[in-house]
Amino acid sequence: MDRKLIGKRVVRNEDPRLLTGHAQFVDDVHLPGMLHAAFLRSEYAHARLLKVDVSKARQHPGVVAVFTAEDMGKDWFPGPPLVSPPPTVKDVVFHSRRQVPLAKDKIRHAGEAIAVVIAESRYIAEDAVEEIEVEYEPLPVVLDLEQALQPDSPLVHDDLESNLAARLSQKKGDYEAARRQADVIVKRRIVIERGAAAAMENRGIVAHWDAQSEHLTIWDTTQAPIPIRNGTAARLGLSEHQVRVIAPFIGGGFGPKIMMFYPEEMVIPWAAKQLNRPVKWIEDRRENFYATTQERGQIHDVEMALSRDGRVLGLKDDFLHDTGAYDPYGLTIPLNTQSHNMGGYDIRNYSSEFKVVFTNRIIATPVRGAGRPHGIFVIERMMDAAARELGMDPIELRKRNLIPPDAFPYEHQIIDQAFAPLILDSGNYKAVVDKALEIIGYEKFIKEEQPRLRREGKYVGIGVVPFIETTGVGPYEGARVTVEASGKVNVTTGIGTQGQGHFTSFAQIVAEQLGVKVSDVRIVTGDTSEFHWGTGTFASRGAVVAGSAVHAAAKSVRQKVLKLASKVLEAPEEELELEDGAVRVADIPQKSISLGELAVLANPLRGAVEPGTEPGLESTSYYGPQYGATAFGTHAMILEVDPQTMMIKIRRYVVAEDCGTVLNPLILEGQIHGGVSMGLGNAYYEKLHVDENGQLLNASFADYLLVSSTEMPRIEVAHLETPSPLNELGAKGVGEAGAIPVPALFAQALENAFYDRKLEVLEMPLSPNRLFELLREAQENEKSV
Amino acid sequence: MKPAPFEYFAPASTDEALSLLAEHGYDAKVLAGGQSLIPMMNFRLVQPSILVDLNNIAELAYIREGDDGGLRIGAMTRHRQVETSPLAAERAPLIHVAMSKIAYPQVRTRGTFGGSVSHADPSAELPALSLALGGKFRLRSQRGERWVAAEDFFVSLFTTVLEPDELLVEASIPPMPPRSGWSLQEVARRPHDFALMGVAAVVTLNEKGVCDGARLVFISAGDRPIAAERAAESLKGQAPSSKVMEEAAEIASMQEIDPSSDIHATAEFRRHLANVLTRRALEQAFQRAAETKQEG
């Protein structure tokens, strides 16, 4: 298709507002009479709550109210399940235990909210929090995933027989048969630890109950305003039309802001209604470490069966997944891991069982990648181990096993987060790998540069890691496109936005159809009073699902425009073109009418209209994919390590990405850059250190090492486009892609750098200290051999 | 993350500040650049009832030449001022070069020389460098004034000889003797983080190219800046060679420093780093000393 705007490097419509500080964030909401909330959070990770005495806090000057679980009475009940029950496979186990507004009887993770103080200022609220007296009976904590499943382990949920939250097995082909035929079996244990999502903006919520109109307005840093509206209405016994949720500009989501019904989201609107005054709560950075969901804790026991010539005959991976204190998000993360465990490889025999484990840690819900980096880390680490075992070039081994281009749509067979057997819609995987190899100059590097650098005493390694990313899952999104009398176009959609560039990419899609300037298309997202239906921005689905709905609505408006213009200009529709905000007859430029004038004609103030006519140049459309689109990419890196200090320098970083049709390369590259920075964090910097009592030891940015500009390499990005056949745009998602392969890539490059040591990386994240220990261990092992 | 209530004073002169400290010393905290104190107050780790803010005292912000040809730095001089000062670059290159290793520009624009020294964080650069260069500090109170050498100033973690009514008003950094070389070596997770380990070396050669004197001071190696005196002593009278540098590094890293384990590094890794960095620091410092010898 010949495209004028889609695929162009259009600068972002939203940037002037963001860069000049005019964009509204939740903390910018100031209402008359607004109160401020602060929460008392548990010091213990696991304890019985014997007594909560708030009497002194209630008397603190400036305090308006203090609420505990008991004060909430019948309004105290857990949050809703956020995803459907698990797929009905044989022997599946799932125990749903959801977070509560305020802890009652028992504490299950450090930082769990116990009481809320609502006062005239946040300062006063925090002073009063210190006056609440709590009696705890500390209990032994559950942290280690394996010990948690032992019969003598303490229980996170006393009513369950064990800490097993869920168990699910999936099979493809016959792994045992493949194993019997294999020449080589490679076995490893792989450990993946937690990190934080650490969005620039913490969470926040303002709730305003208007008693006269009986209407509740909530500003919330949520990725899913419509589900928050529906759930809040249900919790408070209101109609969905009595609740308006606004998710204004948000400083990054990265997953945790999709976790609907955090305790604060249950408590603050309830309190505002009780007190009949607006209430604001803004999460501070320390709270973010204690109260916002996290991800990535898993332990894998993996086995790969191969033939001597480097065909992967089968893969077996049994793993444990840490869900933390509750499991409101169901099995999304471990299912993603299970369905990414084979990467982009054509593996016919697969067997995997996961066990989800309750622990005394913060709830795990998706964080950019959402189980996918784990799956890719596992398969790619196994590929490297196998290549060494076979004495084969690691890239060659990968190429021999990639799904060939003629195999699409490829029946992957493993049920993923969409709860249906995964189908890989389209792709040309080898071309993407080759592109990355070409840009980084793989052959030349390993044949010429690396030997030279090694002679100079330098430790410089190369890594190349391909990966898949399932994206753009249902159920659906919608959009309404309206041409206004000014000739400008308004677009509303139900999804929220947290920096993804929707104000520009959606505008491009509309401008492409209607022949207007991108800057003349105004986008409204994340306001439930503007659009009633939808789900949210997560799972790399905004551009694919909402983008397709916008596309369908824009096309439908285009039809209305053409029909009306054809009448007005007395010319057949086929001879009309939409250009520069007007419709004109091809070859007769003076015969034209502006979109604004047409919009007025479509909504006359007087006179009769034909029966069955809808007013205005407006259309609402919905899009629900048959199944998700799957993107593919390959990252390559040249990494230099100081072998004495373990400090690193990334010399080159290359990304070859195929996420179908590119809507805007500028935005796409921004997504990739951000993803890579999170991936580097997961590889070498970001780790949540928890002591034996379940206390987080680094709950600040002084000690939680977020990757900053000084650690970021320059990233070279190449785009390949294999359109998805599932939507007219041909788009696939890319929001999480950047983060997915990085830890596996880093590990590979590191092993390659330390060519003269027997270093094997089977864990993420690493650190200089841990790398030092691993090299010591490798040295000692070698000595003892 | 809001501080507990406190009373706030913003004196406009040193005398006024000293009078407030004389009155409230034990209950007061002095606010300089606030880059450590304010976060600690926001975390409620410290809850002073009185805050004496020095930011209005213009007379405490200056960089000038000392009578000895060294450098005098007023307590309220921002790191950024030192970083961009040609005089500092000329008279105290070790201090000057360290500036870019202190956090990031936003912090350096607020953080002050006197604040960093008085805070006495063993992971910070300025306490260690003051010690390595043989610097001293002028302390004032309503009771009078005294000069304290850097080696006597730092007592333990976040603790100095400053009395509650005393204010550090100035630092004096003497010039290095002729034929001296210096080096600052650090390993930090990210460039703006506190160093996992760091070492400052200052060495002096005699006319024959033999080491006449050396100082090695370590960052993040104990409860205060740690001077490795025996290691420095071992270099004296030696012509610089890899062997003597390795021996000094071994003595310093295994016998003299006392690093602890935390979430970022074990004591063992820190000792390893101290060894590596000492060798690198000495190599660079001796090379610089040799170059000044040629120039001279």
mmCIF file of C-alpha atoms in Angstrom, chain A residues 596-768:
data_model
loop_
_atom_site.group_PDB
_atom_site.id
_atom_site.type_symbol
_atom_site.label_atom_id
_atom_site.label_comp_id
_atom_site.label_asym_id
_atom_site.label_seq_id
_atom_site.Cartn_x
_atom_site.Cartn_y
_atom_site.Cartn_z
ATOM 1 C CA GLY A 596 -14.902 21.479 8.098
ATOM 2 C CA GLU A 597 -17.582 22.617 5.699
ATOM 3 C CA LEU A 598 -18.606 19.038 5.096
ATOM 4 C CA ALA A 599 -18.793 18.478 8.859
ATOM 5 C CA VAL A 600 -21.205 21.423 9.136
ATOM 6 C CA LEU A 601 -23.321 20.080 6.276
ATOM 7 C CA ALA A 602 -23.430 16.694 7.999
ATOM 8 C CA ASN A 603 -24.840 18.265 11.136
ATOM 9 C CA PRO A 604 -27.331 20.902 9.930
ATOM 10 C CA LEU A 605 -28.961 23.267 12.405
ATOM 11 C CA ARG A 606 -32.268 23.398 10.564
ATOM 12 C CA GLY A 607 -34.169 21.438 7.962
ATOM 13 C CA ALA A 608 -34.996 17.792 7.485
ATOM 14 C CA VAL A 609 -32.529 14.977 7.027
ATOM 15 C CA GLU A 610 -33.150 11.704 5.325
ATOM 16 C CA PRO A 611 -34.497 8.989 7.646
ATOM 17 C CA GLY A 612 -31.756 6.640 8.871
ATOM 18 C CA THR A 613 -29.062 9.270 8.564
ATOM 19 C CA GLU A 614 -26.604 9.627 11.427
ATOM 20 C CA PRO A 615 -25.473 13.164 12.151
ATOM 21 C CA GLY A 616 -21.915 14.329 11.694
ATOM 22 C CA LEU A 617 -18.805 12.903 10.153
ATOM 23 C CA GLU A 618 -18.238 10.477 12.926
ATOM 24 C CA SER A 619 -17.723 6.789 13.341
ATOM 25 C CA THR A 620 -16.983 4.380 16.147
ATOM 26 C CA SER A 621 -15.241 1.098 15.477
ATOM 27 C CA TYR A 622 -13.910 -1.797 17.459
ATOM 28 C CA TYR A 623 -11.152 -4.250 16.759
ATOM 29 C CA GLY A 624 -10.564 -7.605 18.415
ATOM 30 C CA PRO A 625 -7.818 -9.782 17.019
ATOM 31 C CA GLN A 626 -8.446 -13.418 16.217
ATOM 32 C CA TYR A 627 -5.208 -14.074 18.055
ATOM 33 C CA GLY A 628 -2.106 -12.090 18.963
ATOM 34 C CA ALA A 629 0.569 -10.973 16.519
ATOM 35 C CA THR A 630 4.092 -12.169 17.243
ATOM 36 C CA ALA A 631 7.101 -9.984 16.620
ATOM 37 C CA PHE A 632 10.669 -11.139 16.190
ATOM 38 C CA GLY A 633 13.968 -9.436 16.761
ATOM 39 C CA THR A 634 17.655 -9.994 17.228
ATOM 40 C CA HIS A 635 20.003 -8.013 19.426
ATOM 41 C CA ALA A 636 23.774 -8.072 19.059
ATOM 42 C CA MET A 637 26.368 -6.572 21.364
ATOM 43 C CA ILE A 638 30.099 -6.132 21.655
ATOM 44 C CA LEU A 639 31.041 -5.936 25.294
ATOM 45 C CA GLU A 640 34.354 -5.058 26.886
ATOM 46 C CA VAL A 641 35.056 -6.110 30.455
ATOM 47 C CA ASP A 642 37.861 -5.032 32.723
ATOM 48 C CA PRO A 643 38.853 -8.489 34.005
ATOM 49 C CA GLN A 644 40.156 -7.037 37.257
ATOM 50 C CA THR A 645 37.417 -4.620 38.266
ATOM 51 C CA MET A 646 34.491 -6.272 36.409
ATOM 52 C CA MET A 647 33.480 -2.888 35.041
ATOM 53 C CA ILE A 648 31.920 -3.062 31.607
ATOM 54 C CA LYS A 649 31.791 -0.986 28.485
ATOM 55 C CA ILE A 650 29.360 -1.702 25.690
ATOM 56 C CA ARG A 651 31.224 -0.959 22.479
ATOM 57 C CA ARG A 652 28.395 -1.709 20.048
ATOM 58 C CA TYR A 653 24.699 -2.417 20.428
ATOM 59 C CA VAL A 654 22.617 -3.462 17.452
ATOM 60 C CA VAL A 655 18.894 -4.170 17.263
ATOM 61 C CA ALA A 656 17.234 -5.716 14.225
ATOM 62 C CA GLU A 657 13.504 -5.728 14.809
ATOM 63 C CA ASP A 658 10.583 -7.032 12.796
ATOM 64 C CA CYS A 659 7.364 -5.845 14.380
ATOM 65 C CA GLY A 660 5.397 -5.770 11.148
ATOM 66 C CA THR A 661 4.398 -2.448 9.666
ATOM 67 C CA VAL A 662 6.291 0.396 11.308
ATOM 68 C CA LEU A 663 3.899 3.244 12.153
ATOM 69 C CA ASN A 664 6.563 5.745 13.240
ATOM 70 C CA PRO A 665 10.255 4.782 13.391
ATOM 71 C CA LEU A 666 11.006 7.586 15.846
ATOM 72 C CA ILE A 667 8.518 6.254 18.376
ATOM 73 C CA LEU A 668 9.485 2.656 17.690
ATOM 74 C CA GLU A 669 13.147 3.360 18.328
ATOM 75 C CA GLY A 670 12.257 5.176 21.527
ATOM 76 C CA GLN A 671 10.395 2.080 22.708
ATOM 77 C CA ILE A 672 13.394 -0.078 21.863
ATOM 78 C CA HIS A 673 15.883 2.217 23.586
ATOM 79 C CA GLY A 674 13.779 2.227 26.743
ATOM 80 C CA GLY A 675 13.383 -1.529 26.624
ATOM 81 C CA VAL A 676 17.112 -2.070 26.226
ATOM 82 C CA SER A 677 17.795 0.122 29.246
ATOM 83 C CA MET A 678 15.445 -2.006 31.367
ATOM 84 C CA GLY A 679 17.042 -5.143 29.952
ATOM 85 C CA LEU A 680 20.509 -3.923 30.856
ATOM 86 C CA GLY A 681 19.210 -3.279 34.346
ATOM 87 C CA ASN A 682 17.974 -6.856 34.549
ATOM 88 C CA ALA A 683 21.316 -8.060 33.230
ATOM 89 C CA TYR A 684 23.843 -6.233 35.401
ATOM 90 C CA TYR A 685 22.415 -3.510 37.635
ATOM 91 C CA GLU A 686 18.948 -3.911 39.057
ATOM 92 C CA LYS A 687 18.377 -6.317 41.877
ATOM 93 C CA LEU A 688 16.051 -6.156 44.844
ATOM 94 C CA HIS A 689 18.079 -7.278 47.836
ATOM 95 C CA VAL A 690 15.927 -8.882 50.493
ATOM 96 C CA ASP A 691 17.287 -10.055 53.830
ATOM 97 C CA GLU A 692 16.352 -13.264 55.678
ATOM 98 C CA ASN A 693 13.370 -11.498 57.249
ATOM 99 C CA GLY A 694 11.919 -10.436 53.938
ATOM 100 C CA GLN A 695 13.036 -6.829 54.362
ATOM 101 C CA LEU A 696 14.067 -4.965 51.264
ATOM 102 C CA LEU A 697 17.556 -3.557 51.750
ATOM 103 C CA ASN A 698 17.669 -1.164 48.827
ATOM 104 C CA ALA A 699 14.391 0.730 48.734
ATOM 105 C CA SER A 700 15.814 3.877 47.186
ATOM 106 C CA PHE A 701 17.493 5.000 43.988
ATOM 107 C CA ALA A 702 20.729 5.435 45.928
ATOM 108 C CA ASP A 703 20.958 1.670 46.273
ATOM 109 C CA TYR A 704 18.635 0.285 43.601
ATOM 110 C CA LEU A 705 20.762 0.805 40.544
ATOM 111 C CA LEU A 706 18.585 1.940 37.709
ATOM 112 C CA VAL A 707 20.370 2.148 34.388
ATOM 113 C CA SER A 708 20.966 5.814 33.614
ATOM 114 C CA SER A 709 22.186 7.730 30.601
ATOM 115 C CA THR A 710 25.796 7.057 31.595
ATOM 116 C CA GLU A 711 25.316 3.284 31.195
ATOM 117 C CA MET A 712 23.406 3.410 27.938
ATOM 118 C CA PRO A 713 25.226 2.499 24.743
ATOM 119 C CA ARG A 714 24.415 4.108 21.427
ATOM 120 C CA ILE A 715 21.885 1.749 19.858
ATOM 121 C CA GLU A 716 21.835 1.047 16.146
ATOM 122 C CA VAL A 717 18.360 -0.023 15.043
ATOM 123 C CA ALA A 718 17.321 -1.696 11.794
ATOM 124 C CA HIS A 719 13.727 -2.368 10.834
ATOM 125 C CA LEU A 720 12.471 -5.271 8.796
ATOM 126 C CA GLU A 721 8.795 -5.423 7.978
ATOM 127 C CA THR A 722 6.872 -8.662 7.741
ATOM 128 C CA PRO A 723 3.299 -7.422 8.108
ATOM 129 C CA SER A 724 0.945 -9.282 10.389
ATOM 130 C CA PRO A 725 -1.895 -10.833 8.389
ATOM 131 C CA LEU A 726 -4.157 -10.360 11.411
ATOM 132 C CA ASN A 727 -4.860 -6.644 11.042
ATOM 133 C CA GLU A 728 -5.130 -4.243 8.112
ATOM 134 C CA LEU A 729 -2.257 -2.116 9.313
ATOM 135 C CA GLY A 730 -0.024 -5.182 9.421
ATOM 136 C CA ALA A 731 1.192 -3.995 12.810
ATOM 137 C CA LYS A 732 2.736 -5.989 15.623
ATOM 138 C CA GLY A 733 3.557 -4.742 19.098
ATOM 139 C CA VAL A 734 6.996 -3.688 20.274
ATOM 140 C CA GLY A 735 6.511 -2.158 23.705
ATOM 141 C CA GLU A 736 8.266 -4.922 25.593
ATOM 142 C CA ALA A 737 10.616 -6.162 22.884
ATOM 143 C CA GLY A 738 13.642 -4.104 23.842
ATOM 144 C CA ALA A 739 13.866 -5.629 27.310
ATOM 145 C CA ILE A 740 13.389 -9.276 26.384
ATOM 146 C CA PRO A 741 16.717 -10.568 25.000
ATOM 147 C CA VAL A 742 19.147 -8.337 26.896
ATOM 148 C CA PRO A 743 20.087 -10.510 29.904
ATOM 149 C CA ALA A 744 20.636 -13.518 27.631
ATOM 150 C CA LEU A 745 22.663 -11.361 25.261
ATOM 151 C CA PHE A 746 24.745 -9.906 28.053
ATOM 152 C CA ALA A 747 25.490 -13.361 29.461
ATOM 153 C CA GLN A 748 26.561 -14.636 26.053
ATOM 154 C CA ALA A 749 28.827 -11.651 25.372
ATOM 155 C CA LEU A 750 30.338 -11.955 28.841
ATOM 156 C CA GLU A 751 31.158 -15.635 28.389
ATOM 157 C CA ASN A 752 32.612 -14.826 25.014
ATOM 158 C CA ALA A 753 34.738 -12.047 26.498
ATOM 159 C CA PHE A 754 36.210 -14.361 29.148
ATOM 160 C CA TYR A 755 37.372 -16.801 26.495
ATOM 161 C CA ASP A 756 40.216 -18.112 28.638
ATOM 162 C CA ARG A 757 38.109 -18.851 31.727
ATOM 163 C CA LYS A 758 35.377 -21.434 32.089
ATOM 164 C CA LEU A 759 32.683 -18.879 32.868
ATOM 165 C CA GLU A 760 29.072 -19.956 32.558
ATOM 166 C CA VAL A 761 26.264 -17.562 33.433
ATOM 167 C CA LEU A 762 23.092 -19.268 34.618
ATOM 168 C CA GLU A 763 21.514 -16.454 36.543
ATOM 169 C CA MET A 764 20.206 -12.943 36.139
ATOM 170 C CA PRO A 765 20.848 -10.266 37.215
ATOM 171 C CA LEU A 766 24.606 -10.345 37.624
ATOM 172 C CA SER A 767 26.733 -7.679 39.267
ATOM 173 C CA PRO A 768 30.474 -6.962 39.312
#
